[in-house]
XYZ file of C-alpha atoms in Angstrom:
483
model
C -23.368 11.145 20.453
C -22.818 13.150 23.636
C -19.280 14.548 23.925
C -18.795 13.000 27.369
C -19.191 9.529 25.850
C -17.063 10.318 22.834
C -13.967 11.239 24.941
C -14.444 8.479 27.480
C -11.377 6.488 26.380
C -8.865 9.374 26.074
C -6.811 11.082 28.762
C -7.558 14.788 28.794
C -5.180 17.371 30.288
C -7.870 20.097 30.380
C -11.486 20.603 29.367
C -13.104 23.981 28.781
C -16.869 24.229 28.204
C -19.831 21.853 28.368
C -19.089 18.168 27.641
C -22.777 17.341 27.565
C -23.015 18.864 24.096
C -24.258 16.600 21.262
C -21.737 15.686 18.521
C -23.089 14.842 15.097
C -19.789 14.231 13.262
C -15.997 14.176 13.703
C -13.434 15.548 11.277
C -9.759 16.464 11.020
C -10.309 18.520 7.823
C -11.792 21.985 8.639
C -13.255 22.197 5.139
C -15.496 19.218 5.850
C -16.887 20.561 9.170
C -20.695 20.854 9.487
C -22.840 22.222 12.238
C -22.651 19.993 15.370
C -19.193 18.459 14.505
C -16.151 17.942 16.637
C -13.007 19.301 14.966
C -9.768 17.444 15.768
C -6.698 19.719 15.298
C -3.716 17.624 14.298
C -0.143 18.790 13.710
C 0.621 17.240 10.356
C 3.875 17.151 8.353
C 2.633 19.959 6.033
C 0.110 21.949 8.062
C -0.993 22.388 11.679
C -4.698 21.850 12.268
C -4.580 24.273 15.215
C -4.372 27.069 12.646
C -7.823 26.123 11.313
C -9.777 26.020 14.633
C -11.449 29.330 13.956
C -12.425 28.290 10.480
C -13.931 25.043 11.864
C -15.944 26.987 14.401
C -17.192 29.353 11.715
C -18.474 26.292 9.805
C -20.361 25.068 12.833
C -17.989 23.027 14.995
C -19.377 22.870 18.590
C -16.308 21.164 20.075
C -12.528 21.097 19.409
C -10.063 18.414 20.328
C -6.637 20.063 20.509
C -3.233 20.042 22.164
C -3.337 23.655 23.298
C -6.414 25.669 24.245
C -6.780 29.135 22.598
C -5.858 32.144 24.710
C -9.389 33.486 24.346
C -11.715 30.464 24.278
C -15.273 30.978 23.112
C -17.908 30.392 25.868
C -20.242 28.331 23.646
C -17.463 26.022 22.325
C -16.154 22.908 24.141
C -12.361 22.555 24.088
C -10.908 19.117 24.961
C -7.144 19.364 25.471
C -4.890 16.281 25.171
C -1.141 15.702 24.984
C -1.353 14.264 21.465
C -4.374 14.594 19.192
C -2.635 12.124 16.832
C -2.884 9.492 19.600
C -6.441 10.449 20.576
C -8.147 10.715 17.180
C -8.253 6.996 16.433
C -9.966 6.273 19.809
C -12.449 9.088 19.247
C -13.235 7.934 15.728
C -13.566 4.303 16.821
C -15.999 5.253 19.600
C -18.058 7.643 17.357
C -18.600 4.884 14.777
C -19.498 2.209 17.318
C -16.118 0.397 17.353
C -16.808 -1.296 13.940
C -13.642 -3.428 13.818
C -14.944 -5.440 16.795
C -17.675 -6.724 14.561
C -15.296 -7.711 11.724
C -12.409 -10.119 11.153
C -9.868 -7.386 10.288
C -6.507 -8.508 8.759
C -3.697 -5.979 8.323
C -0.876 -6.388 5.728
C 2.384 -4.418 6.158
C 5.805 -4.422 4.519
C 7.591 -2.657 1.731
C 6.325 -4.680 -1.240
C 3.412 -7.018 -1.775
C 0.795 -5.328 0.477
C -1.663 -4.550 -2.324
C -1.352 -7.925 -3.967
C -1.848 -9.931 -0.707
C -4.736 -7.791 0.538
C -6.541 -7.869 -2.830
C -6.044 -11.610 -3.335
C -7.393 -12.362 0.126
C -10.411 -10.147 -0.637
C -11.022 -11.916 -3.928
C -10.416 -15.353 -2.488
C -12.749 -15.014 0.497
C -15.501 -13.675 -1.778
C -15.060 -16.741 -3.940
C -15.399 -18.769 -0.782
C -18.831 -17.216 -0.202
C -18.012 -14.493 2.326
C -19.003 -10.811 2.277
C -15.772 -8.787 2.389
C -14.244 -5.345 2.430
C -10.907 -4.167 1.044
C -8.787 -1.128 2.008
C -5.882 -0.777 -0.423
C -3.693 1.578 -2.471
C -5.567 0.895 -5.702
C -9.164 1.153 -4.453
C -11.345 0.510 -1.403
C -14.235 -1.921 -1.771
C -17.343 -2.753 0.247
C -18.366 -5.949 -1.553
C -18.817 -4.689 -5.193
C -18.981 -1.000 -4.321
C -15.864 0.930 -5.312
C -14.675 3.778 -3.149
C -11.634 5.705 -4.520
C -8.479 5.557 -2.422
C -6.407 8.737 -1.856
C -3.992 7.099 0.496
C -2.769 3.546 1.097
C -4.416 3.824 4.536
C -7.173 6.375 5.121
C -7.198 8.801 8.112
C -8.710 7.327 11.317
C -12.119 9.023 10.853
C -12.510 7.947 7.192
C -11.227 4.504 8.126
C -13.774 3.987 10.909
C -16.537 5.338 8.712
C -15.663 2.842 5.957
C -15.468 0.000 8.510
C -18.867 1.027 9.902
C -20.337 0.882 6.422
C -18.830 -2.577 5.974
C -20.562 -3.693 9.193
C -23.868 -2.248 7.883
C -23.354 -4.253 4.665
C -22.849 -7.447 6.725
C -19.252 -7.898 5.770
C -17.411 -10.636 7.751
C -13.804 -10.113 6.661
C -11.863 -6.922 5.853
C -8.367 -7.006 4.331
C -6.342 -3.845 4.804
C -2.974 -2.466 3.813
C -1.175 -0.791 6.721
C 1.436 1.629 5.422
C 4.390 2.802 7.556
C 3.012 6.333 7.437
C -0.370 5.156 8.756
C 1.200 3.149 11.571
C 3.592 6.003 12.578
C 0.730 8.550 12.440
C -1.552 6.330 14.576
C -4.160 6.153 11.808
C -4.965 2.581 12.794
C -5.068 3.407 16.526
C -8.067 1.889 18.304
C -8.723 -0.815 15.740
C -9.089 -4.513 16.642
C -7.088 -6.762 14.351
C -7.736 -10.484 14.001
C -4.349 -10.969 12.291
C -1.339 -9.297 10.710
C 0.874 -10.216 7.800
C 4.535 -9.099 7.217
C 5.736 -9.222 3.607
C 9.330 -7.932 3.423
C 11.336 -4.837 4.325
C 13.616 -2.888 1.962
C 14.522 0.805 1.602
C 11.512 3.088 1.102
C 9.959 6.286 2.475
C 13.194 7.514 4.082
C 12.100 11.011 3.109
C 9.547 10.667 5.867
C 11.093 8.183 8.352
C 14.658 9.605 7.957
C 16.366 6.312 8.849
C 15.831 2.676 7.961
C 15.564 1.883 11.661
C 12.658 4.293 12.110
C 10.984 2.787 9.038
C 11.537 -0.783 10.375
C 10.276 0.164 13.861
C 7.071 1.735 12.431
C 6.254 -1.553 10.766
C 7.286 -3.578 13.887
C 5.016 -1.470 16.143
C 2.000 -2.813 14.231
C 2.865 -6.358 15.457
C 3.801 -5.082 18.916
C 0.246 -3.929 19.387
C -1.544 -7.049 18.160
C -3.595 -8.701 20.944
C -2.977 -12.173 22.307
C -6.063 -13.411 20.460
C -4.603 -12.418 17.064
C -2.207 -14.181 14.692
C 0.971 -12.748 13.148
C 2.216 -14.278 9.903
C 5.772 -13.362 8.933
C 8.107 -13.937 6.032
C 10.931 -16.166 7.220
C 12.893 -15.394 4.024
C 13.278 -11.758 4.993
C 16.055 -10.923 7.416
C 13.667 -8.690 9.338
C 10.877 -11.289 9.396
C 11.474 -12.510 12.930
C 12.392 -9.052 14.167
C 8.849 -7.956 13.313
C 7.286 -10.453 15.691
C 9.899 -10.692 18.489
C 7.710 -8.647 20.881
C 4.241 -9.543 19.688
C 1.650 -11.174 21.979
C -0.071 -12.763 18.949
C 0.361 -16.337 17.760
C 3.286 -16.350 15.323
C 3.401 -18.358 12.083
C 6.083 -18.274 9.353
C 6.056 -18.771 5.582
C 8.993 -19.398 3.274
C 10.145 -20.513 -0.161
C 13.730 -21.052 0.962
C 13.893 -22.281 4.590
C 12.082 -24.201 7.249
C 8.693 -22.640 8.046
C 5.103 -23.401 9.090
C 3.981 -22.817 5.435
C 6.182 -23.815 2.515
C 6.063 -23.543 -1.289
C 8.265 -24.288 -4.301
C 8.077 -23.581 -8.034
C 7.649 -26.646 -10.228
C 7.282 -24.835 -13.604
C 7.101 -21.173 -14.701
C 6.084 -19.376 -17.888
C 4.401 -16.031 -18.777
C 0.913 -17.457 -18.440
C 1.580 -18.649 -14.862
C 3.273 -21.166 -12.631
C 2.810 -24.633 -11.254
C 3.563 -24.625 -7.514
C 3.732 -27.096 -4.657
C 2.121 -25.654 -1.498
C 1.894 -27.769 1.637
C 2.687 -30.886 -0.459
C -0.099 -30.186 -2.993
C 0.377 -29.118 -6.616
C -1.598 -26.117 -7.865
C -1.545 -24.045 -11.069
C -1.648 -20.225 -10.583
C -1.923 -17.282 -12.956
C 1.137 -15.432 -11.595
C 4.859 -15.390 -12.252
C 7.967 -14.718 -10.162
C 9.321 -15.931 -6.831
C 8.124 -12.814 -5.110
C 4.521 -13.813 -6.159
C 5.097 -17.243 -4.741
C 5.794 -15.521 -1.372
C 2.653 -13.391 -1.843
C 0.475 -16.428 -2.565
C 2.028 -18.322 0.308
C 1.086 -15.413 2.646
C -2.435 -15.600 1.260
C -2.562 -19.347 1.785
C -1.200 -19.085 5.384
C -3.722 -16.414 6.279
C -6.651 -18.423 4.904
C -5.470 -21.425 6.949
C -5.246 -19.347 10.072
C -8.796 -18.146 9.400
C -9.970 -21.709 9.460
C -10.097 -22.611 5.755
C -9.112 -26.069 4.467
C -6.148 -26.649 2.175
C -8.187 -28.011 -0.779
C -10.695 -25.151 -0.867
C -7.967 -22.524 -0.604
C -5.933 -24.024 -3.471
C -8.980 -24.375 -5.721
C -9.878 -20.743 -5.172
C -6.228 -19.666 -5.521
C -5.993 -21.320 -8.987
C -8.701 -18.980 -10.271
C -7.186 -15.694 -9.000
C -5.654 -13.134 -11.341
C -2.885 -10.646 -10.791
C -3.783 -7.272 -9.255
C -4.106 -4.318 -11.619
C -0.653 -2.848 -12.393
C 1.261 -5.776 -10.881
C 3.032 -7.843 -13.490
C 0.404 -6.988 -16.092
C 1.486 -8.491 -19.425
C 0.582 -7.284 -22.926
C 1.633 -9.000 -26.134
C 2.613 -6.882 -29.112
C 1.935 -7.562 -32.761
C 5.704 -7.637 -33.324
C 6.078 -10.655 -30.969
C 7.570 -8.996 -27.926
C 5.957 -8.963 -24.453
C 5.392 -5.760 -22.426
C 5.136 -5.891 -18.626
C 3.596 -3.088 -16.576
C 4.437 -3.110 -12.895
C 4.198 -0.732 -9.924
C 7.811 -1.497 -8.905
C 9.092 1.804 -7.442
C 11.769 0.623 -5.033
C 15.160 -0.979 -5.797
C 14.073 -4.297 -4.346
C 10.714 -4.323 -6.135
C 12.451 -3.559 -9.440
C 14.959 -6.387 -8.802
C 12.120 -8.835 -8.033
C 10.217 -8.024 -11.209
C 13.309 -8.260 -13.402
C 14.323 -11.540 -11.807
C 10.806 -12.894 -12.430
C 11.110 -11.931 -16.113
C 14.460 -13.740 -16.319
C 13.013 -16.811 -14.614
C 10.403 -17.052 -17.407
C 12.203 -15.736 -20.464
C 15.591 -16.813 -21.787
C 15.120 -16.159 -25.485
C 15.171 -12.384 -25.886
C 16.499 -9.140 -24.424
C 15.023 -7.214 -21.497
C 14.483 -3.462 -22.059
C 13.476 -1.547 -18.926
C 11.751 1.842 -18.755
C 11.816 3.327 -15.233
C 12.003 6.570 -13.249
C 11.594 7.728 -9.679
C 9.036 9.824 -7.927
C 9.673 13.459 -7.055
C 9.708 14.821 -3.479
C 10.371 11.375 -2.135
C 13.477 9.491 -0.854
C 16.309 10.665 -3.157
C 18.697 7.962 -1.835
C 16.924 5.134 -3.689
C 17.196 6.852 -7.090
C 20.769 5.738 -7.986
C 20.085 2.293 -6.418
C 17.089 1.792 -8.775
C 19.070 2.790 -11.823
C 21.900 0.429 -10.870
C 19.426 -2.408 -10.292
C 17.801 -1.818 -13.641
C 21.147 -1.850 -15.494
C 22.363 -5.006 -13.772
C 19.316 -6.984 -14.797
C 18.461 -5.437 -18.182
C 20.003 -5.395 -21.638
C 18.813 -1.827 -22.221
C 17.506 0.816 -19.797
C 15.561 3.997 -20.576
C 15.388 6.307 -17.636
C 12.470 8.688 -17.737
C 9.990 10.710 -15.740
C 7.636 9.115 -13.161
C 5.583 11.478 -10.952
C 7.949 14.430 -10.711
C 5.551 16.270 -8.381
C 7.281 19.581 -7.574
C 10.797 18.570 -8.751
C 12.247 19.015 -12.204
C 12.128 15.692 -14.105
C 15.672 16.083 -15.452
C 17.008 16.581 -11.873
C 15.480 13.274 -10.828
C 16.964 11.549 -13.836
C 20.341 13.066 -13.071
C 20.135 11.649 -9.533
C 19.428 8.215 -11.027
C 22.240 8.485 -13.526
C 24.700 9.435 -10.733
C 24.607 5.742 -9.560
C 25.980 4.492 -12.884
C 29.577 4.182 -14.133
C 30.851 4.562 -17.673
C 30.293 0.874 -18.469
C 26.696 1.016 -17.211
C 25.989 4.097 -19.300
C 26.576 2.121 -22.518
C 23.250 0.438 -21.816
C 21.349 3.594 -20.887
C 19.244 6.207 -22.602
C 17.490 9.086 -20.821
C 14.234 10.465 -22.235
C 12.258 12.878 -20.034
C 8.940 12.360 -21.785
C 7.530 9.076 -20.462
C 5.335 8.472 -23.548
C 8.368 8.843 -25.815
C 10.472 6.649 -23.533
C 7.901 3.832 -23.768
C 7.648 4.320 -27.528
C 11.417 4.154 -27.926
C 11.587 0.912 -25.851
C 8.929 -0.646 -28.120
C 10.864 0.473 -31.243
C 14.041 -1.148 -29.874
C 12.285 -4.411 -29.029
C 12.429 -7.439 -31.320
C 10.509 -10.702 -31.318
C 10.847 -12.569 -27.960
C 12.126 -9.466 -26.130
C 10.463 -8.135 -22.977
C 9.790 -4.464 -22.330
C 9.304 -3.687 -18.684
C 7.526 -0.380 -17.887
C 8.032 0.095 -14.180
C 7.049 2.519 -11.441
C 3.420 3.532 -12.027
C 1.471 0.294 -12.401
C -2.211 0.922 -11.663
C -1.839 4.741 -11.604
C -3.659 6.578 -14.342
C -1.989 9.924 -13.946
C 1.299 11.859 -13.892
C 1.634 14.403 -11.092
C 3.449 17.520 -12.279
C 3.667 20.761 -10.223
C 0.761 19.655 -8.082
C -1.522 18.803 -11.070
C -2.499 15.275 -12.026
C -2.518 14.742 -15.804
C -4.067 11.565 -17.236
C -1.399 8.967 -18.042
C -1.821 5.233 -18.119
C 1.190 2.991 -19.022
C -1.072 0.274 -20.290
C -3.088 2.715 -22.453
C 0.125 4.124 -23.901
C 1.412 0.656 -24.792
C -1.938 -0.309 -26.362
C -1.853 2.908 -28.502
C 1.743 2.140 -29.612
C 0.789 -1.461 -30.526
C -2.208 -0.221 -32.505
C -0.148 2.368 -34.446
C 2.477 -0.256 -35.372
C-alpha cells in the first residue's frame, strides 16, 4: 500500500519525506520490522517506541509514524508526525488490512468479570448454529478451529486487524471479542466497527494502571460512547453501573437481569454441581453451569443472540449443550469424596461470586479456599480478597499466585493485613502453591469443597520475569492419583 493512502484518515502535524513510498507492513515492535515496513513509535507504560526508531530503520523501515520528528531526519526515510500515535495506530492498521471489521459482525464484551465466558460461549453457540466464527479472548484466539495463542486479553491494533483480516479470508461471519479496560484506554480497538457491545459488571480491578475507580469505569464506558447508531448495547441491569455505561451511547440499548425488570430475564429453578435448570424468557432450559453469576453470563449470551436475529428455541437448544469455559468453575471429584473447583477468580467480587455459587449448590460439607493475589498489580484488592475468602469459607489457605517481580511473602502479608484475630483462626499461609493445594486436599473430608482460585486456565507461574509450568488442575489430578 502507498503511504499516502495509508495515512489518509489521520491528522498529521508534519510530514518529512516522500509519502508515495510503498509500505509492505506496519508494526509497533521494532524487533518485528522488515524491509518496506512502517514503524509506529508509541509511548507505552514501560518503554517509549521513539527510542527504537533508529533500530527500526536499520531493520528496513522506510517510514516512521511518530509524535516528534528526529533532529536529524534521514533523507530516504518518510516521517509522519501526529499528536498521538496511540490515537493514529488503530486507523492506520485498519486501513492497511482493508478495514476487516466492516466485513464482520463484531461483538465486543467488556466488564470486570465474565468477559471470557460470554465471548467464548457466543463463539461456541454460533458455531453450533452453523456459522463460521472467530474468537478473541484471554484464553486463546480462534479462527474457526485454528488456535492462535493469546498474549493479552485484547491484542495490539496491528495484530488485531491482522487477525480480523484472516477471519475475513476464512469467511467468518461473526467475531466475539473481549475488550479489556487497558485495550480501550490505549485505543487498541480504535477504528473497528462494532455490531454490538455487552457490559457484564464493574468491580475493583486494574487500579495499578487506571489509578482510580472512576478512570477504570470511564474506560469501560467510552467503549459504549463510541458505538455507532446502527449497533446495539446490552447492559446488566443488576449492576449499579449498568445504566451508567450506556447513558451516552448512540446504540440501541437492551437490558438483562436476574433480579429486576429488564428486556431479558432469567431465574434459577434448580441448582446442583452438574448444572442448573433455568427459566429464560418464560421457557425452561437445563444448562451445564452453576452459580447466579453464570445465570447472568448465559442471559447476556441469550440477549446477544436474540439481537443478532436468532429465535428463542434455537438459542436455548444450543445453550443446553454448552460447557463451562476452561478454568471457570471447573469441577474435579476426588477419590475421597470431596469436590475440587478451579476458577480464575482474581478479584474480590469474582471470588465472592464463586464462593456464593458453591454455597448455593452445596450445604453438606465445608468449603476450603486456596487463593493468592498477583504481583505488580493493584495492591488495594489484596486485603479485600482475603476478607472475602474468610467470610465465605470454613478454612482459607493463602498462597502464591503469579508473584512476578514481588516477593510472594510480601503479597501474602498484604492479604493477611485485611484480617482480624478472629479471621486468622480460619487461615493458614503457605507460600508454595503446590503445597497449599495439597494441604487443602488433606484437610478435606467427604462432601467438602476445595476451591483453588486465581489462575484458572493459566498453565504457568510467573516468578522474576520467568514463566514456570504450573497448572492447578494438573496438580489436583496428581494429588488425587497419589491418594
